[in-house]
């Protein structure tokens, strides 16, 4: 099974393309149909990268090339468009083909054959390894946070810390702004780069780039001062974790 997504702002065109894909190759399963740059960035930020993307160039909120500026994408792309003037830009990205609308069935077959040949160039184990590494890097690139009714994509490098309070998970960015995160600390800990983020205690995960300093407290604990004004109190590292913290902060 080949997992794919369609990014197309015209519903009839998206439905027609999905039908043609199914007819051309039943092993290609369309996981999602997205219609805007914003929706695409949000979906790609919260899911594993698909094995193949069908991408219309003109979307209702701009050119789809802007998606690549917002998030790292390593999946092969088959571009679909009414215009042939974006051919150069498309092939500077991850394009394996460029289909002009209305899409001819024979051209779609050829594009899928190119994808299969590219995929089969590598052994199955190497291909899976590449996908695993790419998805891991992708998951560590950014996340979607909430501020009121607004959903905001944030780069993880810009997040100073995560913390839990009243059964909610919050994060503070480099400017001291506070957002709500959808996942709890345990789930976040699994996805974060452990060379940059440290689970200080049951309440905090901290980013090494925003540690202002630390010192011994109460003889056995460690008191960590964060370089964001929003957090007034130091983050405490317990006696049991003190040695682990010192090893982590000196290795990175």
PDB file of C-alpha atoms in Angstrom:
ATOM      1  CA  UNK A   1       0.000   0.000   0.000  1.00  0.00           C
ATOM      2  CA  UNK A   2       1.258   3.463  -0.949  1.00  0.00           C
ATOM      3  CA  UNK A   3      -0.022   6.282   1.257  1.00  0.00           C
ATOM      4  CA  UNK A   4      -0.705   9.498  -0.653  1.00  0.00           C
ATOM      5  CA  UNK A   5      -2.412  12.846  -0.160  1.00  0.00           C
ATOM      6  CA  UNK A   6      -4.033  15.253  -2.594  1.00  0.00           C
ATOM      7  CA  UNK A   7      -3.684  19.019  -2.166  1.00  0.00           C
ATOM      8  CA  UNK A   8      -6.256  20.645  -4.447  1.00  0.00           C
ATOM      9  CA  UNK A   9      -8.620  23.554  -3.770  1.00  0.00           C
ATOM     10  CA  UNK A  10     -11.351  22.489  -6.216  1.00  0.00           C
ATOM     11  CA  UNK A  11     -13.417  19.641  -4.741  1.00  0.00           C
ATOM     12  CA  UNK A  12     -14.632  18.210  -8.079  1.00  0.00           C
ATOM     13  CA  UNK A  13     -11.060  18.167  -9.407  1.00  0.00           C
ATOM     14  CA  UNK A  14      -9.802  16.486  -6.219  1.00  0.00           C
ATOM     15  CA  UNK A  15     -12.547  13.839  -6.362  1.00  0.00           C
ATOM     16  CA  UNK A  16     -11.861  13.191 -10.042  1.00  0.00           C
ATOM     17  CA  UNK A  17      -8.136  12.846  -9.419  1.00  0.00           C
ATOM     18  CA  UNK A  18      -8.700  10.449  -6.511  1.00  0.00           C
ATOM     19  CA  UNK A  19     -10.909   8.306  -8.754  1.00  0.00           C
ATOM     20  CA  UNK A  20      -8.317   8.246 -11.539  1.00  0.00           C
ATOM     21  CA  UNK A  21      -5.551   7.338  -9.080  1.00  0.00           C
ATOM     22  CA  UNK A  22      -7.609   4.412  -7.770  1.00  0.00           C
ATOM     23  CA  UNK A  23      -8.239   3.211 -11.304  1.00  0.00           C
ATOM     24  CA  UNK A  24      -4.607   3.606 -12.312  1.00  0.00           C
ATOM     25  CA  UNK A  25      -3.125   1.870  -9.264  1.00  0.00           C
ATOM     26  CA  UNK A  26      -5.264   0.333  -6.529  1.00  0.00           C
ATOM     27  CA  UNK A  27      -2.237   0.128  -4.217  1.00  0.00           C
ATOM     28  CA  UNK A  28      -2.233   3.942  -3.886  1.00  0.00           C
ATOM     29  CA  UNK A  29      -4.472   4.971  -0.992  1.00  0.00           C
ATOM     30  CA  UNK A  30      -5.405   8.650  -0.635  1.00  0.00           C
ATOM     31  CA  UNK A  31      -5.200   9.373   3.100  1.00  0.00           C
ATOM     32  CA  UNK A  32      -6.355  12.978   2.965  1.00  0.00           C
ATOM     33  CA  UNK A  33      -7.555  15.676   0.586  1.00  0.00           C
ATOM     34  CA  UNK A  34      -6.466  19.175   1.581  1.00  0.00           C
ATOM     35  CA  UNK A  35      -7.470  22.455  -0.017  1.00  0.00           C
ATOM     36  CA  UNK A  36      -5.297  25.306   1.333  1.00  0.00           C
ATOM     37  CA  UNK A  37      -1.714  26.094   2.308  1.00  0.00           C
ATOM     38  CA  UNK A  38      -2.725  26.569   5.946  1.00  0.00           C
ATOM     39  CA  UNK A  39      -4.637  23.283   6.107  1.00  0.00           C
ATOM     40  CA  UNK A  40      -1.780  21.442   4.410  1.00  0.00           C
ATOM     41  CA  UNK A  41       0.854  22.778   6.828  1.00  0.00           C
ATOM     42  CA  UNK A  42      -1.313  21.825   9.805  1.00  0.00           C
ATOM     43  CA  UNK A  43      -1.935  18.301   8.478  1.00  0.00           C
ATOM     44  CA  UNK A  44       1.695  17.674   7.540  1.00  0.00           C
ATOM     45  CA  UNK A  45       2.827  18.995  10.936  1.00  0.00           C
ATOM     46  CA  UNK A  46       0.689  16.497  12.817  1.00  0.00           C
ATOM     47  CA  UNK A  47       0.994  13.357  10.628  1.00  0.00           C
ATOM     48  CA  UNK A  48       3.757  11.181   9.255  1.00  0.00           C
ATOM     49  CA  UNK A  49       4.849  12.275   5.811  1.00  0.00           C
ATOM     50  CA  UNK A  50       2.984  10.463   3.023  1.00  0.00           C
ATOM     51  CA  UNK A  51       4.903   8.425   0.463  1.00  0.00           C
ATOM     52  CA  UNK A  52       3.509  10.528  -2.391  1.00  0.00           C
ATOM     53  CA  UNK A  53       1.882  13.962  -2.740  1.00  0.00           C
ATOM     54  CA  UNK A  54      -0.347  15.147  -5.591  1.00  0.00           C
ATOM     55  CA  UNK A  55      -0.056  18.920  -5.442  1.00  0.00           C
ATOM     56  CA  UNK A  56      -1.985  21.601  -7.297  1.00  0.00           C
ATOM     57  CA  UNK A  57       0.101  24.754  -7.698  1.00  0.00           C
ATOM     58  CA  UNK A  58      -2.622  27.414  -7.484  1.00  0.00           C
ATOM     59  CA  UNK A  59      -4.522  27.183  -4.174  1.00  0.00           C
ATOM     60  CA  UNK A  60      -7.100  29.597  -2.807  1.00  0.00           C
ATOM     61  CA  UNK A  61      -4.609  31.141  -0.344  1.00  0.00           C
ATOM     62  CA  UNK A  62      -1.565  31.280  -2.626  1.00  0.00           C
ATOM     63  CA  UNK A  63       0.955  29.170  -4.528  1.00  0.00           C
ATOM     64  CA  UNK A  64       1.521  25.735  -3.022  1.00  0.00           C
ATOM     65  CA  UNK A  65       5.307  26.281  -3.191  1.00  0.00           C
ATOM     66  CA  UNK A  66       4.814  28.237   0.045  1.00  0.00           C
ATOM     67  CA  UNK A  67       4.080  24.966   1.849  1.00  0.00           C
ATOM     68  CA  UNK A  68       7.734  24.009   1.364  1.00  0.00           C
ATOM     69  CA  UNK A  69       8.773  27.271   3.046  1.00  0.00           C
ATOM     70  CA  UNK A  70       6.722  26.434   6.139  1.00  0.00           C
ATOM     71  CA  UNK A  71       7.625  22.795   6.664  1.00  0.00           C
ATOM     72  CA  UNK A  72      10.274  20.302   5.593  1.00  0.00           C
ATOM     73  CA  UNK A  73       8.864  17.905   2.984  1.00  0.00           C
ATOM     74  CA  UNK A  74      10.883  15.007   1.599  1.00  0.00           C
ATOM     75  CA  UNK A  75       8.035  13.088  -0.061  1.00  0.00           C
ATOM     76  CA  UNK A  76       8.028  12.802  -3.874  1.00  0.00           C
ATOM     77  CA  UNK A  77       5.551  15.215  -5.485  1.00  0.00           C
ATOM     78  CA  UNK A  78       3.452  14.959  -8.631  1.00  0.00           C
ATOM     79  CA  UNK A  79       2.396  18.512  -9.480  1.00  0.00           C
ATOM     80  CA  UNK A  80      -1.000  19.105 -11.085  1.00  0.00           C
ATOM     81  CA  UNK A  81      -1.822  22.468 -12.652  1.00  0.00           C
ATOM     82  CA  UNK A  82      -3.483  24.303 -15.494  1.00  0.00           C
ATOM     83  CA  UNK A  83      -0.289  26.300 -16.118  1.00  0.00           C
ATOM     84  CA  UNK A  84       3.054  25.228 -17.549  1.00  0.00           C
ATOM     85  CA  UNK A  85       4.901  28.354 -16.378  1.00  0.00           C
ATOM     86  CA  UNK A  86       5.961  26.855 -13.030  1.00  0.00           C
ATOM     87  CA  UNK A  87       7.874  23.889 -14.413  1.00  0.00           C
ATOM     88  CA  UNK A  88      11.299  25.104 -13.260  1.00  0.00           C
ATOM     89  CA  UNK A  89      10.126  25.907  -9.715  1.00  0.00           C
ATOM     90  CA  UNK A  90       8.453  22.501  -9.453  1.00  0.00           C
ATOM     91  CA  UNK A  91      11.556  20.553 -10.416  1.00  0.00           C
ATOM     92  CA  UNK A  92      13.677  22.495  -7.943  1.00  0.00           C
ATOM     93  CA  UNK A  93      11.581  20.809  -5.260  1.00  0.00           C
ATOM     94  CA  UNK A  94      10.721  17.092  -4.959  1.00  0.00           C
ATOM     95  CA  UNK A  95       8.890  16.777  -8.266  1.00  0.00           C
ATOM     96  CA  UNK A  96       8.853  13.493 -10.157  1.00  0.00           C
ATOM     97  CA  UNK A  97       6.307  14.720 -12.717  1.00  0.00           C
ATOM     98  CA  UNK A  98       4.253  17.741 -13.791  1.00  0.00           C
ATOM     99  CA  UNK A  99       0.711  17.035 -15.040  1.00  0.00           C
ATOM    100  CA  UNK A 100      -1.288  19.637 -16.916  1.00  0.00           C
ATOM    101  CA  UNK A 101      -5.039  19.816 -16.362  1.00  0.00           C
ATOM    102  CA  UNK A 102      -7.240  18.271 -17.558  1.00  0.00           C
ATOM    103  CA  UNK A 103      -5.135  15.293 -16.525  1.00  0.00           C
ATOM    104  CA  UNK A 104      -4.951  12.564 -19.124  1.00  0.00           C
ATOM    105  CA  UNK A 105      -5.168   9.018 -17.783  1.00  0.00           C
ATOM    106  CA  UNK A 106      -2.121   7.952 -19.797  1.00  0.00           C
ATOM    107  CA  UNK A 107      -0.035  10.754 -18.259  1.00  0.00           C
ATOM    108  CA  UNK A 108      -1.154   9.763 -14.770  1.00  0.00           C
ATOM    109  CA  UNK A 109      -0.089   6.163 -15.470  1.00  0.00           C
ATOM    110  CA  UNK A 110       3.325   7.435 -16.620  1.00  0.00           C
ATOM    111  CA  UNK A 111       3.730   9.592 -13.497  1.00  0.00           C
ATOM    112  CA  UNK A 112       2.897   6.690 -11.188  1.00  0.00           C
ATOM    113  CA  UNK A 113       5.312   4.481 -13.104  1.00  0.00           C
ATOM    114  CA  UNK A 114       8.055   7.080 -12.551  1.00  0.00           C
ATOM    115  CA  UNK A 115       7.240   7.038  -8.839  1.00  0.00           C
ATOM    116  CA  UNK A 116       7.386   3.238  -8.682  1.00  0.00           C
ATOM    117  CA  UNK A 117      10.705   3.162 -10.543  1.00  0.00           C
ATOM    118  CA  UNK A 118      12.159   5.778  -8.205  1.00  0.00           C
ATOM    119  CA  UNK A 119      10.906   3.905  -5.158  1.00  0.00           C
ATOM    120  CA  UNK A 120      12.189   0.553  -6.398  1.00  0.00           C
ATOM    121  CA  UNK A 121      15.638   1.993  -7.055  1.00  0.00           C
ATOM    122  CA  UNK A 122      16.354   1.439  -3.390  1.00  0.00           C
ATOM    123  CA  UNK A 123      15.944  -1.826  -1.581  1.00  0.00           C
ATOM    124  CA  UNK A 124      12.814  -2.003   0.571  1.00  0.00           C
ATOM    125  CA  UNK A 125      14.785  -1.839   3.811  1.00  0.00           C
ATOM    126  CA  UNK A 126      16.768   1.233   2.759  1.00  0.00           C
ATOM    127  CA  UNK A 127      13.603   2.977   1.605  1.00  0.00           C
ATOM    128  CA  UNK A 128      11.886   2.330   4.932  1.00  0.00           C
ATOM    129  CA  UNK A 129      14.928   3.616   6.793  1.00  0.00           C
ATOM    130  CA  UNK A 130      14.953   6.836   4.773  1.00  0.00           C
ATOM    131  CA  UNK A 131      11.256   7.346   5.431  1.00  0.00           C
ATOM    132  CA  UNK A 132      11.739   6.713   9.142  1.00  0.00           C
ATOM    133  CA  UNK A 133      14.582   9.235   9.410  1.00  0.00           C
ATOM    134  CA  UNK A 134      12.742  11.828   7.343  1.00  0.00           C
ATOM    135  CA  UNK A 135       9.566  11.463   9.402  1.00  0.00           C
ATOM    136  CA  UNK A 136      11.587  11.735  12.605  1.00  0.00           C
ATOM    137  CA  UNK A 137      13.206  14.966  11.461  1.00  0.00           C
ATOM    138  CA  UNK A 138       9.866  16.227  10.246  1.00  0.00           C
ATOM    139  CA  UNK A 139       8.198  15.620  13.606  1.00  0.00           C
ATOM    140  CA  UNK A 140      10.959  17.607  15.314  1.00  0.00           C
ATOM    141  CA  UNK A 141      10.689  20.611  13.024  1.00  0.00           C
ATOM    142  CA  UNK A 142       7.527  22.336  14.288  1.00  0.00           C
ATOM    143  CA  UNK A 143       4.178  21.799  15.966  1.00  0.00           C
ATOM    144  CA  UNK A 144       0.748  23.405  15.942  1.00  0.00           C
ATOM    145  CA  UNK A 145      -0.185  25.271  19.134  1.00  0.00           C
ATOM    146  CA  UNK A 146      -3.333  27.122  20.105  1.00  0.00           C
ATOM    147  CA  UNK A 147      -3.847  30.678  21.304  1.00  0.00           C
ATOM    148  CA  UNK A 148      -7.527  31.330  21.854  1.00  0.00           C
ATOM    149  CA  UNK A 149      -9.329  30.193  18.702  1.00  0.00           C
ATOM    150  CA  UNK A 150      -6.211  30.579  16.565  1.00  0.00           C
ATOM    151  CA  UNK A 151      -3.979  27.649  15.573  1.00  0.00           C
ATOM    152  CA  UNK A 152      -0.337  28.701  15.224  1.00  0.00           C
ATOM    153  CA  UNK A 153       2.546  26.685  13.682  1.00  0.00           C
ATOM    154  CA  UNK A 154       5.677  27.157  15.821  1.00  0.00           C
ATOM    155  CA  UNK A 155       9.237  26.063  15.161  1.00  0.00           C
ATOM    156  CA  UNK A 156      10.472  23.873  17.996  1.00  0.00           C
ATOM    157  CA  UNK A 157      13.727  25.832  18.059  1.00  0.00           C
ATOM    158  CA  UNK A 158      11.659  28.858  19.138  1.00  0.00           C
ATOM    159  CA  UNK A 159      10.021  27.091  22.102  1.00  0.00           C
ATOM    160  CA  UNK A 160      11.735  27.741  25.435  1.00  0.00           C
ATOM    161  CA  UNK A 161       9.805  25.194  27.477  1.00  0.00           C
ATOM    162  CA  UNK A 162       6.660  23.139  27.920  1.00  0.00           C
ATOM    163  CA  UNK A 163       4.846  22.822  31.221  1.00  0.00           C
ATOM    164  CA  UNK A 164       1.640  21.401  32.648  1.00  0.00           C
ATOM    165  CA  UNK A 165      -0.841  23.235  34.830  1.00  0.00           C
ATOM    166  CA  UNK A 166      -4.419  22.381  35.789  1.00  0.00           C
ATOM    167  CA  UNK A 167      -4.359  19.342  33.491  1.00  0.00           C
ATOM    168  CA  UNK A 168      -3.443  21.464  30.463  1.00  0.00           C
ATOM    169  CA  UNK A 169      -0.115  21.590  28.633  1.00  0.00           C
ATOM    170  CA  UNK A 170       1.319  25.012  27.835  1.00  0.00           C
ATOM    171  CA  UNK A 171       4.409  26.219  26.020  1.00  0.00           C
ATOM    172  CA  UNK A 172       6.370  29.459  26.130  1.00  0.00           C
ATOM    173  CA  UNK A 173       8.099  30.751  23.011  1.00  0.00           C
ATOM    174  CA  UNK A 174      11.275  32.821  22.742  1.00  0.00           C
ATOM    175  CA  UNK A 175       9.253  36.052  23.072  1.00  0.00           C
ATOM    176  CA  UNK A 176       7.609  34.883  26.286  1.00  0.00           C
ATOM    177  CA  UNK A 177       4.246  34.258  24.610  1.00  0.00           C
ATOM    178  CA  UNK A 178       2.088  31.499  26.067  1.00  0.00           C
ATOM    179  CA  UNK A 179       0.261  28.878  23.968  1.00  0.00           C
ATOM    180  CA  UNK A 180      -1.676  25.671  24.592  1.00  0.00           C
ATOM    181  CA  UNK A 181      -0.218  22.404  23.282  1.00  0.00           C
ATOM    182  CA  UNK A 182      -2.562  19.572  22.348  1.00  0.00           C
ATOM    183  CA  UNK A 183      -0.310  16.741  23.615  1.00  0.00           C
ATOM    184  CA  UNK A 184       0.698  15.999  27.198  1.00  0.00           C
ATOM    185  CA  UNK A 185       4.341  16.119  28.312  1.00  0.00           C
ATOM    186  CA  UNK A 186       4.856  12.360  27.987  1.00  0.00           C
ATOM    187  CA  UNK A 187       3.729  12.376  24.349  1.00  0.00           C
ATOM    188  CA  UNK A 188       5.799  15.472  23.567  1.00  0.00           C
ATOM    189  CA  UNK A 189       8.865  13.943  25.190  1.00  0.00           C
ATOM    190  CA  UNK A 190       8.748  11.031  22.736  1.00  0.00           C
ATOM    191  CA  UNK A 191       8.841  13.327  19.689  1.00  0.00           C
ATOM    192  CA  UNK A 192      11.266  16.027  20.838  1.00  0.00           C
ATOM    193  CA  UNK A 193      14.988  16.061  20.085  1.00  0.00           C
ATOM    194  CA  UNK A 194      16.516  14.789  23.313  1.00  0.00           C
ATOM    195  CA  UNK A 195      19.762  16.630  22.657  1.00  0.00           C
ATOM    196  CA  UNK A 196      17.847  19.923  22.872  1.00  0.00           C
ATOM    197  CA  UNK A 197      14.905  19.225  25.192  1.00  0.00           C
ATOM    198  CA  UNK A 198      15.126  17.776  28.705  1.00  0.00           C
ATOM    199  CA  UNK A 199      12.337  16.450  30.920  1.00  0.00           C
ATOM    200  CA  UNK A 200      13.264  18.376  34.041  1.00  0.00           C
ATOM    201  CA  UNK A 201      10.492  16.967  36.225  1.00  0.00           C
ATOM    202  CA  UNK A 202       6.832  15.956  36.033  1.00  0.00           C
ATOM    203  CA  UNK A 203       5.828  19.533  35.232  1.00  0.00           C
ATOM    204  CA  UNK A 204       8.502  20.855  32.826  1.00  0.00           C
ATOM    205  CA  UNK A 205      10.355  20.074  29.591  1.00  0.00           C
ATOM    206  CA  UNK A 206      13.055  22.682  28.937  1.00  0.00           C
ATOM    207  CA  UNK A 207      15.048  23.744  25.853  1.00  0.00           C
ATOM    208  CA  UNK A 208      18.811  23.954  26.403  1.00  0.00           C
ATOM    209  CA  UNK A 209      19.060  27.072  24.215  1.00  0.00           C
ATOM    210  CA  UNK A 210      16.944  28.988  26.741  1.00  0.00           C
ATOM    211  CA  UNK A 211      18.740  27.943  29.916  1.00  0.00           C
ATOM    212  CA  UNK A 212      20.222  31.098  31.460  1.00  0.00           C
ATOM    213  CA  UNK A 213      22.075  29.215  34.161  1.00  0.00           C
ATOM    214  CA  UNK A 214      21.798  26.636  36.919  1.00  0.00           C
ATOM    215  CA  UNK A 215      23.053  26.071  40.439  1.00  0.00           C
ATOM    216  CA  UNK A 216      22.864  23.597  43.288  1.00  0.00           C
ATOM    217  CA  UNK A 217      19.873  24.074  45.565  1.00  0.00           C
ATOM    218  CA  UNK A 218      19.156  22.466  48.908  1.00  0.00           C
ATOM    219  CA  UNK A 219      22.563  20.725  48.578  1.00  0.00           C
ATOM    220  CA  UNK A 220      21.265  17.925  46.321  1.00  0.00           C
ATOM    221  CA  UNK A 221      18.805  19.479  43.845  1.00  0.00           C
ATOM    222  CA  UNK A 222      19.517  21.714  40.844  1.00  0.00           C
ATOM    223  CA  UNK A 223      17.819  25.040  40.277  1.00  0.00           C
ATOM    224  CA  UNK A 224      17.584  26.032  36.582  1.00  0.00           C
ATOM    225  CA  UNK A 225      16.928  29.643  35.557  1.00  0.00           C
ATOM    226  CA  UNK A 226      15.222  30.031  32.191  1.00  0.00           C
ATOM    227  CA  UNK A 227      15.879  32.999  29.891  1.00  0.00           C
ATOM    228  CA  UNK A 228      12.213  33.924  29.487  1.00  0.00           C
ATOM    229  CA  UNK A 229      10.546  36.537  31.661  1.00  0.00           C
ATOM    230  CA  UNK A 230       7.230  34.658  31.715  1.00  0.00           C
ATOM    231  CA  UNK A 231       8.703  32.014  34.050  1.00  0.00           C
ATOM    232  CA  UNK A 232       9.575  33.794  37.292  1.00  0.00           C
ATOM    233  CA  UNK A 233      10.441  30.737  39.414  1.00  0.00           C
ATOM    234  CA  UNK A 234      13.379  28.434  38.670  1.00  0.00           C
ATOM    235  CA  UNK A 235      12.772  24.944  37.270  1.00  0.00           C
ATOM    236  CA  UNK A 236      13.861  22.353  39.812  1.00  0.00           C
ATOM    237  CA  UNK A 237      15.768  19.157  39.023  1.00  0.00           C
ATOM    238  CA  UNK A 238      15.386  16.479  41.691  1.00  0.00           C
ATOM    239  CA  UNK A 239      18.254  14.739  43.465  1.00  0.00           C
ATOM    240  CA  UNK A 240      17.570  11.544  41.488  1.00  0.00           C
ATOM    241  CA  UNK A 241      17.837  13.382  38.153  1.00  0.00           C
ATOM    242  CA  UNK A 242      20.674  15.767  39.013  1.00  0.00           C
ATOM    243  CA  UNK A 243      23.494  13.576  37.696  1.00  0.00           C
ATOM    244  CA  UNK A 244      21.561  12.819  34.509  1.00  0.00           C
ATOM    245  CA  UNK A 245      20.922  16.537  33.933  1.00  0.00           C
ATOM    246  CA  UNK A 246      24.610  17.426  34.385  1.00  0.00           C
ATOM    247  CA  UNK A 247      25.607  14.720  31.907  1.00  0.00           C
ATOM    248  CA  UNK A 248      22.978  15.915  29.383  1.00  0.00           C
ATOM    249  CA  UNK A 249      23.896  19.592  29.540  1.00  0.00           C
ATOM    250  CA  UNK A 250      27.642  18.947  29.201  1.00  0.00           C
ATOM    251  CA  UNK A 251      27.281  16.570  26.248  1.00  0.00           C
ATOM    252  CA  UNK A 252      25.126  18.719  23.982  1.00  0.00           C
TER     253      UNK A 252
END
